[in-house]
Short mmCIF file of C-alpha atoms in Angstrom, two decimals:
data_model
loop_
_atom_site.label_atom_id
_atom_site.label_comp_id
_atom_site.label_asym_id
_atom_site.label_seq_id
_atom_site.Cartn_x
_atom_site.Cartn_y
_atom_site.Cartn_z
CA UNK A 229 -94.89 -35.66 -20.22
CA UNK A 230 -94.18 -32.67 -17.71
CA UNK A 231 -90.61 -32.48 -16.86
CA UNK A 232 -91.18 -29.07 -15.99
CA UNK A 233 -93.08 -30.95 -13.30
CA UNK A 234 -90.84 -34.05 -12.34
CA UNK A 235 -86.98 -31.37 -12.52
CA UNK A 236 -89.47 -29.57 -9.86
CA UNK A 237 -90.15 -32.44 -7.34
CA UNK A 238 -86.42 -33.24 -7.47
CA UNK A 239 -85.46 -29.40 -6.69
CA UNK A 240 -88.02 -28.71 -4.10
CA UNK A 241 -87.31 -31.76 -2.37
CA UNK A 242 -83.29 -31.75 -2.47
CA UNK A 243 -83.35 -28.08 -0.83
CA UNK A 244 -85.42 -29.37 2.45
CA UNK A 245 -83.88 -32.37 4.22
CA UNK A 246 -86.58 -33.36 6.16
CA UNK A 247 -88.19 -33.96 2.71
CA UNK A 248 -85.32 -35.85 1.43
CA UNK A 249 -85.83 -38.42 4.37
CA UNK A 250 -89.22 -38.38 4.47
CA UNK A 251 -89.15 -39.52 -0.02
CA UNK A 252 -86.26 -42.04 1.05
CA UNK A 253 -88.10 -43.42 3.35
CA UNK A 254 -91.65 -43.57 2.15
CA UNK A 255 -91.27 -42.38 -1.38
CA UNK A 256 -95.00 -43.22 -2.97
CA UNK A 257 -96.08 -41.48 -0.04
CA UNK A 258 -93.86 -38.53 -0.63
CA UNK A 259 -94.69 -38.28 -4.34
CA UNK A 260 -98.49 -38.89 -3.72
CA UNK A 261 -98.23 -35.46 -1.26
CA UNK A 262 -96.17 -33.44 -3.30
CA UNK A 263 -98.43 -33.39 -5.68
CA UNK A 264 -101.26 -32.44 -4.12
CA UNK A 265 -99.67 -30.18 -2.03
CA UNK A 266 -96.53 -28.76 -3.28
CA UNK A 267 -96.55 -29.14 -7.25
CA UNK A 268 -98.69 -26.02 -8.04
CA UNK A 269 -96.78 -23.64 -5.19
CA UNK A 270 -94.88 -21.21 -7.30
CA UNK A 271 -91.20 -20.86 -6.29
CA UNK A 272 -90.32 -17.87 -5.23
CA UNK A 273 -93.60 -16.03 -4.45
CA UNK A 274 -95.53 -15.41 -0.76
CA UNK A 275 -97.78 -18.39 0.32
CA UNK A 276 -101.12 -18.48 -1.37
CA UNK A 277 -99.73 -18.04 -5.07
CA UNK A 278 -100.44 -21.16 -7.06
CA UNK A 279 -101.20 -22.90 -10.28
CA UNK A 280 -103.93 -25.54 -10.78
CA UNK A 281 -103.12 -27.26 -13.96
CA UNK A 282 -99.59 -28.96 -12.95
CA UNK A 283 -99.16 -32.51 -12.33
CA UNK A 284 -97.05 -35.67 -13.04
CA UNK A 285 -98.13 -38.27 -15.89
CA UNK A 286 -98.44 -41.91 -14.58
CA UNK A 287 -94.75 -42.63 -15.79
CA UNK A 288 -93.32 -40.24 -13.98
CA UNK A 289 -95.29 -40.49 -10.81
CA UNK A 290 -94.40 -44.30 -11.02
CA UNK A 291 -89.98 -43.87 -11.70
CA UNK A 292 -90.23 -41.00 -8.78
CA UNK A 293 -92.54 -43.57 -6.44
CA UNK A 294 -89.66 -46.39 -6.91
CA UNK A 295 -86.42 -44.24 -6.84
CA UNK A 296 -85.65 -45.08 -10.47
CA UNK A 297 -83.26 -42.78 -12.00
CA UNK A 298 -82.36 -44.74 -14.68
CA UNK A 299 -86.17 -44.31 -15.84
CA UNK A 300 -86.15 -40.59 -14.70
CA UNK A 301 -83.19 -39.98 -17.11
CA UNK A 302 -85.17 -41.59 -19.85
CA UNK A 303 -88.07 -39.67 -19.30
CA UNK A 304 -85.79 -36.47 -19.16
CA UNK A 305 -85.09 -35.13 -16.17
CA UNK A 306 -82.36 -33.49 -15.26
CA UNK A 307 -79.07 -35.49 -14.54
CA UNK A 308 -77.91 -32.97 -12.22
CA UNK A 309 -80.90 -33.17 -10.00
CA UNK A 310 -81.62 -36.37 -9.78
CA UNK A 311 -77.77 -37.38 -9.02
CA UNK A 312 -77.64 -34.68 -5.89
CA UNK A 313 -81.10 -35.76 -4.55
CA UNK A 314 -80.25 -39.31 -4.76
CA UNK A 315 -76.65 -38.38 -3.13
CA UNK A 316 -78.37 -37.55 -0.65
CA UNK A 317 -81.04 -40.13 -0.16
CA UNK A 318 -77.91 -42.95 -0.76
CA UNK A 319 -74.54 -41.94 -0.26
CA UNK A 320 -74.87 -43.07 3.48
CA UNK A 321 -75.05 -46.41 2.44
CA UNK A 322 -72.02 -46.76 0.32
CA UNK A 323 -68.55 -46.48 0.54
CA UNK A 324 -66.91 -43.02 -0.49
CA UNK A 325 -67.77 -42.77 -4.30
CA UNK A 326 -69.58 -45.89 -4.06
CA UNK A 327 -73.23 -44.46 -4.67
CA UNK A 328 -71.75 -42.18 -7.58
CA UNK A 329 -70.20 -45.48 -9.56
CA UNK A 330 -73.41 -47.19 -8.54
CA UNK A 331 -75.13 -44.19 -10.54
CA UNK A 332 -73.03 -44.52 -13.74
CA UNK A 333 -73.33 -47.94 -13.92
CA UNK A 334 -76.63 -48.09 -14.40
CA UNK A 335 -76.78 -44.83 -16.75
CA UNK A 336 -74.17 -46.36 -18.87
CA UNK A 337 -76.62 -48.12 -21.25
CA UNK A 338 -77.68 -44.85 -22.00
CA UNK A 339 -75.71 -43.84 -25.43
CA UNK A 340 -75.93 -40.17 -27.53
CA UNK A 341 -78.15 -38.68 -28.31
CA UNK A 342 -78.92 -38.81 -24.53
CA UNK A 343 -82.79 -38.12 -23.79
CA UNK A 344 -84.08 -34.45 -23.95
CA UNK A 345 -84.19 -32.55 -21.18
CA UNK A 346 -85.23 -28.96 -22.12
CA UNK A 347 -88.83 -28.25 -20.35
#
């Protein structure tokens, strides 16, 4: 697994909104480039810094591809950043609250000790 990887996607793209609609709207499409192109950038440094060893496993890559958070939270990504990128993706579509019950709902199978999140 490389949550380290998968808490990164859901940072990078929350901060840019253009890449928030772009992964709502074609999200295997969004992953598939992100990963190639964005996943070894290191935050925080001038353009031209990067890794070369970073990259998603196929469980991952698949959960992020279908918008399934319930899956992400099993694999152990952050709660916090998936529930503000997907506020974003799908609050729009719900009434006030209603994307935020929608989330608990289908957390709430989840029970303690809740999957590990530490990278």
């Amino acid at each position: 697994m490389s949550k380290y990887v998968l808490n990164k996607f859901l940072f990078t793209v929350d901060r840019d909104p253009e890449l928030v609609e772009r992964y709502r709207e074609e999200p295997r499409a969004t992953v598939e480039w992100w990963e190639s192109e964005q996943a070894n950038r290191i935050l925080g440094c001038h353009t031209g810094e990067s890794s070369t060893w970073l990259r998603l496993d196929d469980d991952e890559r698949e959960a992020l591809a279908a918008h399934d958070y319930p899956k992400l939270f099993e694999l152990g990504a952050h709660p916090f950043l998936t529930l503000t990128l997907f506020i974003a993706m799908f609050e729009r579509d719900h009434p006030p609250l209603g994307f935020q019950t929608e989330y608990a709902r289908r957390l709430a199978a989840f029970r303690l000790p809740y999957p590990d999140i530490a990278t």
